[in-house]
């Protein structure tokens, strides 16, 4: 490429004009690259000076260098102008209102069953209990035999179960097998609660589902008595439902406890007078009893030296009572209109 002083002047005039009307820093940067970049027009002109006849070289070189310096100066000045203009109008164009209160961010929250389970865990941890977990797929020994429920026992009918192939394994029908597993692997004193999902082949209705949540409690030590169990239930129920609640203990029957009891708490809606949501003022909350000596033996513990109590409750049921929910299925449908209320 050949260049003469006239070409340089034409290029310079055009660039000068465009710099004067450049609207922002980005446009200026593009102009700088176009004129002075590696492949820029002034850069190319400077490079071609060497190819000029010797008598023209000095003058063209000096002219091109002067133009380069001029363009650099113009770019800097225009940038400063634009910056000043921006700062002068900044207050009008780029303000933020620091007093604006934005709409609340909608956050998720814990499921009501999780909330109740956390309360239950907190109550029992104050009494020194630990949380123990067990498998949801159980063998028949831990789910039935070890808990005094032999093959012909009527309880096996009421607990119609989900068996997996081969009829040896089933989805646990209660959390009680965790008692056996824990006794087999730990020495007394034992003080645990075992929460988790359990499964039964029940038809689904407002108070039954094929999957629900239980928690189991087990205490084994020297000289554990029924009065210890009663005090524990009382402390638990009053912690969960309120200090004014009364407890009713009645006889019951379970294969794995002897004697067995059922515990009810006075209805919070009617104060115990009797209403539509309770049975004559009482709400059943759990089944319990003194651990059957044979169940202790099945867990590897000698009933001559140790005694214990156990209790089991439906977590869903406690949540229904705690939050006055009338239908168990609501906990599993995950309808946000329901869940948002907790
Ligand atoms: Zn009531």
Short mmCIF file of C-alpha atoms and ligand atoms in Angstrom, two decimals:
data_model
loop_
_atom_site.label_atom_id
_atom_site.label_comp_id
_atom_site.label_asym_id
_atom_site.label_seq_id
_atom_site.Cartn_x
_atom_site.Cartn_y
_atom_site.Cartn_z
CA UNK A 1 0.00 0.00 0.00
CA UNK A 2 1.31 3.35 -0.91
CA UNK A 3 0.34 6.43 1.05
CA UNK A 4 0.81 10.12 0.59
CA UNK A 5 0.24 13.04 2.85
CA UNK A 6 -3.11 13.77 1.20
CA UNK A 7 -4.42 10.26 2.04
CA UNK A 8 -3.32 10.69 5.63
CA UNK A 9 -5.16 13.98 5.89
CA UNK A 10 -8.34 12.45 4.50
CA UNK A 11 -8.20 9.56 6.98
CA UNK A 12 -7.46 11.96 9.85
CA UNK A 13 -10.34 14.27 8.92
CA UNK A 14 -12.83 11.41 8.89
CA UNK A 15 -11.64 9.98 12.22
CA UNK A 16 -11.57 13.42 13.82
CA UNK A 17 -15.18 13.98 12.81
CA UNK A 18 -16.35 10.60 14.06
CA UNK A 19 -14.63 11.03 17.43
CA UNK A 20 -16.41 14.35 17.95
CA UNK A 21 -19.83 12.69 17.66
CA UNK A 22 -19.04 9.34 19.34
CA UNK A 23 -21.91 8.66 21.71
CA UNK A 24 -20.20 6.55 24.38
CA UNK A 25 -17.04 4.85 25.57
CA UNK A 26 -17.77 1.75 23.53
CA UNK A 27 -17.96 3.78 20.26
CA UNK A 28 -14.67 5.47 21.18
CA UNK A 29 -12.97 2.15 21.77
CA UNK A 30 -14.13 0.90 18.38
CA UNK A 31 -12.74 4.04 16.74
CA UNK A 32 -9.42 3.60 18.53
CA UNK A 33 -9.10 0.06 17.20
CA UNK A 34 -10.11 1.16 13.69
CA UNK A 35 -7.47 3.93 13.63
CA UNK A 36 -4.65 2.81 15.89
CA UNK A 37 -5.16 -0.92 16.39
CA UNK A 38 -2.79 -3.56 14.95
CA UNK A 39 -4.75 -3.51 11.69
CA UNK A 40 -5.79 0.15 12.08
CA UNK A 41 -5.78 2.58 9.17
CA UNK A 42 -3.23 5.00 10.67
CA UNK A 43 -1.08 2.06 11.75
CA UNK A 44 -1.08 0.75 8.17
CA UNK A 45 -0.22 4.20 6.83
CA UNK A 46 2.69 4.53 9.26
CA UNK A 47 3.95 1.10 8.24
CA UNK A 48 3.83 2.01 4.54
CA UNK A 49 5.94 5.13 5.03
CA UNK A 50 9.05 2.96 4.73
CA UNK A 51 8.10 2.08 1.15
CA UNK A 52 8.01 5.73 0.01
CA UNK A 53 10.77 7.28 -2.07
CA UNK A 54 13.50 8.59 0.28
CA UNK A 55 12.76 12.26 -0.45
CA UNK A 56 9.13 11.87 0.71
CA UNK A 57 9.81 9.52 3.64
CA UNK A 58 10.78 11.99 6.35
CA UNK A 59 7.87 14.38 5.79
CA UNK A 60 5.26 11.57 5.52
CA UNK A 61 6.63 9.85 8.61
CA UNK A 62 6.50 13.02 10.66
CA UNK A 63 2.97 13.78 9.44
CA UNK A 64 1.70 10.30 10.22
CA UNK A 65 3.21 10.33 13.72
CA UNK A 66 1.67 13.72 14.41
CA UNK A 67 -1.74 12.47 13.30
CA UNK A 68 -1.40 9.40 15.50
CA UNK A 69 -0.66 11.61 18.51
CA UNK A 70 -3.56 13.91 17.62
CA UNK A 71 -6.04 11.03 17.35
CA UNK A 72 -4.89 9.64 20.72
CA UNK A 73 -5.42 13.06 22.30
CA UNK A 74 -8.86 13.48 20.70
CA UNK A 75 -9.94 10.05 21.93
CA UNK A 76 -8.86 10.89 25.49
CA UNK A 77 -10.59 14.27 25.45
CA UNK A 78 -13.82 12.92 24.04
CA UNK A 79 -13.79 10.16 26.67
CA UNK A 80 -13.41 12.78 29.39
CA UNK A 81 -16.27 14.85 27.93
CA UNK A 82 -18.57 11.84 27.85
CA UNK A 83 -17.66 10.94 31.44
CA UNK A 84 -18.32 14.48 32.67
CA UNK A 85 -21.67 14.62 30.88
CA UNK A 86 -22.62 11.27 32.38
CA UNK A 87 -21.73 12.37 35.90
CA UNK A 88 -23.70 15.61 35.51
CA UNK A 89 -26.90 13.74 34.64
CA UNK A 90 -26.26 10.64 36.76
CA UNK A 91 -28.59 11.80 39.50
CA UNK A 92 -31.47 12.03 37.01
CA UNK A 93 -30.89 8.88 35.03
CA UNK A 94 -29.29 6.21 37.17
CA UNK A 95 -30.76 6.67 40.63
CA UNK A 96 -31.99 3.91 42.90
CA UNK A 97 -34.70 4.36 45.50
CA UNK A 98 -33.12 2.99 48.66
CA UNK A 99 -36.43 3.26 50.52
CA UNK A 100 -38.22 0.72 48.29
CA UNK A 101 -39.37 -2.38 50.18
CA UNK A 102 -39.38 -5.24 47.68
CA UNK A 103 -42.09 -7.89 47.66
CA UNK A 104 -41.39 -10.74 50.06
CA UNK A 105 -39.30 -13.55 48.61
CA UNK A 106 -41.37 -16.71 48.78
CA UNK A 107 -39.31 -19.43 50.40
CA UNK A 108 -40.11 -23.09 50.81
CA UNK A 109 -40.45 -24.53 54.29
CA UNK A 110 -40.51 -27.82 56.13
CA UNK A 111 -43.31 -30.33 55.64
CA UNK A 112 -45.70 -30.59 58.63
CA UNK A 113 -44.64 -34.20 59.25
CA UNK A 114 -41.02 -33.08 59.40
CA UNK A 115 -41.99 -30.30 61.80
CA UNK A 116 -43.76 -32.74 64.11
CA UNK A 117 -40.90 -35.24 63.89
CA UNK A 118 -38.46 -32.49 64.85
CA UNK A 119 -40.61 -31.62 67.87
CA UNK A 120 -40.79 -35.28 68.86
CA UNK A 121 -37.02 -35.67 68.55
CA UNK A 122 -36.44 -32.50 70.57
CA UNK A 123 -38.78 -33.66 73.37
CA UNK A 124 -37.14 -37.07 73.68
CA UNK A 125 -33.61 -35.75 73.35
CA UNK A 126 -34.31 -33.67 76.47
CA UNK A 127 -34.98 -37.01 78.18
CA UNK A 128 -31.69 -38.44 76.93
CA UNK A 129 -33.04 -40.55 74.06
CA UNK A 130 -31.06 -41.20 70.91
CA UNK A 131 -32.49 -41.63 67.42
CA UNK A 132 -32.10 -45.12 65.92
CA UNK A 133 -32.97 -46.13 62.39
CA UNK A 134 -33.63 -49.47 60.72
CA UNK A 135 -34.27 -50.86 57.24
CA UNK A 136 -37.67 -50.38 55.59
CA UNK A 137 -37.34 -53.74 53.85
CA UNK A 138 -37.45 -56.22 56.72
CA UNK A 139 -37.27 -59.97 57.18
CA UNK A 140 -40.14 -61.83 58.83
CA UNK A 141 -38.12 -62.58 61.95
CA UNK A 142 -37.50 -58.94 62.87
CA UNK A 143 -40.92 -57.75 61.75
CA UNK A 144 -42.98 -60.57 63.31
CA UNK A 145 -41.40 -63.54 65.12
CA UNK A 146 -39.00 -61.61 67.33
CA UNK A 147 -41.94 -59.46 68.43
CA UNK A 148 -44.04 -62.46 69.49
CA UNK A 149 -46.08 -62.47 66.30
CA UNK A 150 -45.81 -66.09 65.04
CA UNK A 151 -47.01 -67.16 61.60
CA UNK A 152 -50.47 -68.14 62.83
CA UNK A 153 -50.94 -65.07 65.01
CA UNK A 154 -54.06 -63.04 64.13
CA UNK A 155 -52.00 -59.82 64.13
CA UNK A 156 -50.46 -60.95 60.86
CA UNK A 157 -53.89 -60.77 59.25
CA UNK A 158 -54.62 -57.27 60.46
CA UNK A 159 -51.22 -56.20 59.19
CA UNK A 160 -51.70 -57.42 55.64
CA UNK A 161 -48.28 -56.65 54.27
CA UNK A 162 -46.41 -55.86 51.08
CA UNK A 163 -44.17 -58.88 50.53
CA UNK A 164 -41.40 -58.92 48.01
CA UNK A 165 -40.76 -62.01 45.91
CA UNK A 166 -40.03 -65.22 47.78
CA UNK A 167 -42.23 -64.28 50.80
CA UNK A 168 -39.18 -63.83 53.04
CA UNK A 169 -38.89 -60.06 52.88
CA UNK A 170 -41.55 -57.42 53.33
CA UNK A 171 -41.92 -53.67 53.71
CA UNK A 172 -41.95 -53.27 57.49
CA UNK A 173 -45.45 -52.96 58.92
CA UNK A 174 -44.26 -51.02 61.98
CA UNK A 175 -41.09 -49.48 63.39
CA UNK A 176 -40.93 -52.10 66.17
CA UNK A 177 -38.30 -54.28 64.38
CA UNK A 178 -35.82 -51.45 65.11
CA UNK A 179 -36.21 -52.40 68.82
CA UNK A 180 -34.95 -55.90 68.09
CA UNK A 181 -32.11 -54.74 65.85
CA UNK A 182 -31.01 -52.18 68.43
CA UNK A 183 -31.12 -54.62 71.37
CA UNK A 184 -29.12 -57.13 69.33
CA UNK A 185 -26.36 -54.61 68.75
CA UNK A 186 -26.36 -52.58 72.01
CA UNK A 187 -26.19 -53.32 75.71
CA UNK A 188 -28.50 -51.62 78.26
CA UNK A 189 -29.07 -48.95 79.27
CA UNK A 190 -31.03 -48.36 76.07
CA UNK A 191 -33.05 -45.22 75.44
CA UNK A 192 -34.04 -44.70 71.78
CA UNK A 193 -36.73 -43.44 69.50
CA UNK A 194 -36.94 -44.89 66.00
CA UNK A 195 -38.91 -42.84 63.50
CA UNK A 196 -39.63 -43.84 59.91
CA UNK A 197 -41.98 -44.91 57.14
CA UNK A 198 -44.07 -48.08 57.51
CA UNK A 199 -46.33 -49.87 55.04
CA UNK A 200 -49.61 -51.75 55.22
CA UNK A 201 -52.03 -52.99 52.66
CA UNK A 202 -54.85 -50.84 53.99
CA UNK A 203 -57.47 -49.29 51.79
CA UNK A 204 -56.91 -45.55 51.73
CA UNK A 205 -59.42 -43.51 53.72
CA UNK A 206 -59.25 -40.28 55.77
CA UNK A 207 -57.34 -41.99 58.59
CA UNK A 208 -55.57 -44.85 56.79
CA UNK A 209 -53.04 -45.02 54.00
CA UNK A 210 -50.76 -47.71 52.61
CA UNK A 211 -47.72 -45.73 53.70
CA UNK A 212 -47.48 -43.72 56.89
CA UNK A 213 -44.99 -42.68 59.51
CA UNK A 214 -44.44 -44.03 62.98
CA UNK A 215 -42.03 -43.55 65.72
CA UNK A 216 -41.09 -46.16 68.21
CA UNK A 217 -39.63 -45.69 71.66
CA UNK A 218 -37.65 -48.21 73.69
CA UNK A 219 -36.12 -47.97 77.15
CA UNK A 220 -34.29 -50.91 78.73
CA UNK A 221 -32.44 -50.68 82.04
CA UNK A 222 -32.51 -52.01 85.58
CA UNK A 223 -35.83 -51.54 87.41
CA UNK A 224 -37.81 -49.88 84.64
CA UNK A 225 -41.45 -49.77 85.74
CA UNK A 226 -44.87 -48.98 84.33
CA UNK A 227 -44.85 -45.73 86.33
CA UNK A 228 -41.74 -44.65 84.35
CA UNK A 229 -43.65 -45.27 81.15
CA UNK A 230 -46.66 -43.31 82.38
CA UNK A 231 -44.49 -40.35 83.40
CA UNK A 232 -42.74 -40.42 80.02
CA UNK A 233 -46.02 -40.40 78.10
CA UNK A 234 -47.33 -37.58 80.25
CA UNK A 235 -44.19 -35.48 79.69
CA UNK A 236 -44.27 -36.19 75.96
CA UNK A 237 -47.98 -35.39 75.47
CA UNK A 238 -47.83 -32.16 77.48
CA UNK A 239 -44.69 -31.04 75.66
CA UNK A 240 -46.29 -31.64 72.27
CA UNK A 241 -49.90 -30.62 72.86
CA UNK A 242 -49.77 -28.20 75.77
CA UNK A 243 -49.24 -28.21 79.53
CA UNK A 244 -52.97 -28.19 80.28
CA UNK A 245 -53.61 -31.53 78.61
CA UNK A 246 -54.62 -34.52 80.69
CA UNK A 247 -53.55 -38.09 80.02
CA UNK A 248 -55.73 -41.19 80.14
CA UNK A 249 -54.11 -44.60 80.35
CA UNK A 250 -56.21 -47.66 79.53
CA UNK A 251 -55.48 -51.36 79.18
CA UNK A 252 -54.77 -52.64 75.68
CA UNK A 253 -53.19 -55.63 74.03
CA UNK A 254 -50.05 -55.98 71.90
CA UNK A 255 -48.11 -59.23 71.39
CA UNK A 256 -44.76 -57.63 72.24
CA UNK A 257 -45.65 -55.90 75.51
CA UNK A 258 -47.04 -57.19 78.80
CA UNK A 259 -48.90 -55.42 80.24
CA UNK A 260 -49.98 -53.26 77.32
CA UNK A 261 -51.62 -49.88 77.51
CA UNK A 262 -53.14 -47.29 75.24
CA UNK A 263 -52.66 -43.62 75.98
CA UNK A 264 -55.06 -40.83 75.12
CA UNK A 265 -54.75 -37.09 75.57
CA UNK A 266 -57.64 -34.79 76.46
CA UNK A 267 -59.16 -33.08 73.42
CA UNK A 268 -57.83 -29.58 72.86
CA UNK A 269 -60.93 -28.42 70.99
CA UNK A 270 -63.56 -29.21 73.61
CA UNK A 271 -61.30 -29.38 76.66
CA UNK A 272 -62.43 -32.95 77.35
CA UNK A 273 -66.19 -32.39 77.26
CA UNK A 274 -66.63 -34.31 74.02
CA UNK A 275 -66.98 -33.01 70.46
CA UNK A 276 -67.07 -34.17 66.86
CA UNK A 277 -63.31 -34.65 66.56
CA UNK A 278 -62.81 -36.69 69.70
CA UNK A 279 -64.27 -39.75 71.41
CA UNK A 280 -65.95 -38.39 74.55
CA UNK A 281 -63.22 -35.84 75.11
CA UNK A 282 -60.19 -38.11 74.48
CA UNK A 283 -57.84 -38.59 71.54
CA UNK A 284 -55.77 -41.75 71.35
CA UNK A 285 -52.11 -40.95 70.70
CA UNK A 286 -50.07 -44.09 71.20
CA UNK A 287 -49.85 -47.72 72.21
CA UNK A 288 -47.28 -48.83 74.75
CA UNK A 289 -46.38 -51.33 77.42
CA UNK A 290 -43.67 -53.14 79.32
CA UNK A 291 -41.47 -55.04 76.91
CA UNK A 292 -42.45 -58.75 76.92
CA UNK A 293 -39.67 -60.87 78.52
CA UNK A 294 -39.48 -63.04 75.41
CA UNK A 295 -38.96 -59.95 73.23
CA UNK A 296 -36.06 -58.95 75.50
CA UNK A 297 -34.63 -62.45 75.10
CA UNK A 298 -35.06 -62.23 71.32
CA UNK A 299 -33.00 -59.07 71.46
CA UNK A 300 -30.28 -60.82 73.46
CA UNK A 301 -31.16 -59.22 76.81
CA UNK A 302 -31.76 -61.22 80.00
CA UNK A 303 -35.21 -60.34 81.45
CA UNK A 304 -34.02 -61.53 84.88
CA UNK A 305 -31.73 -58.51 85.08
CA UNK A 306 -33.38 -55.96 82.91
CA UNK A 307 -36.83 -54.61 82.19
CA UNK A 308 -38.06 -52.03 79.76
CA UNK A 309 -40.95 -50.23 78.18
CA UNK A 310 -41.78 -49.49 74.57
CA UNK A 311 -44.24 -47.24 72.85
CA UNK A 312 -45.28 -46.57 69.28
CA UNK A 313 -47.25 -43.77 67.69
CA UNK A 314 -48.32 -42.69 64.24
CA UNK A 315 -46.46 -39.54 63.35
CA UNK A 316 -49.21 -38.63 60.87
CA UNK A 317 -51.78 -39.01 63.61
CA UNK A 318 -49.81 -36.80 66.01
CA UNK A 319 -49.51 -34.20 63.24
CA UNK A 320 -53.27 -34.38 62.61
CA UNK A 321 -53.92 -33.74 66.30
CA UNK A 322 -51.20 -31.14 66.63
CA UNK A 323 -52.44 -29.08 63.69
CA UNK A 324 -56.15 -30.06 63.71
CA UNK A 325 -55.97 -31.68 60.26
CA UNK A 326 -58.95 -33.90 59.51
CA UNK A 327 -57.61 -36.00 56.63
CA UNK A 328 -54.37 -38.02 56.74
CA UNK A 329 -54.04 -38.03 52.95
CA UNK A 330 -53.40 -34.29 52.87
CA UNK A 331 -49.92 -34.93 54.27
CA UNK A 332 -48.94 -37.01 51.26
CA UNK A 333 -50.64 -35.15 48.41
CA UNK A 334 -48.15 -32.27 48.48
CA UNK A 335 -50.75 -29.68 47.57
CA UNK A 336 -48.99 -26.38 48.28
CA UNK A 337 -52.28 -24.73 49.26
CA UNK A 338 -52.31 -27.17 52.19
CA UNK A 339 -48.58 -27.20 52.95
CA UNK A 340 -48.30 -23.41 52.95
CA UNK A 341 -50.48 -23.21 56.06
CA UNK A 342 -47.82 -24.53 58.45
ZN1 LIG B 1 -63.19 -32.83 71.65
#
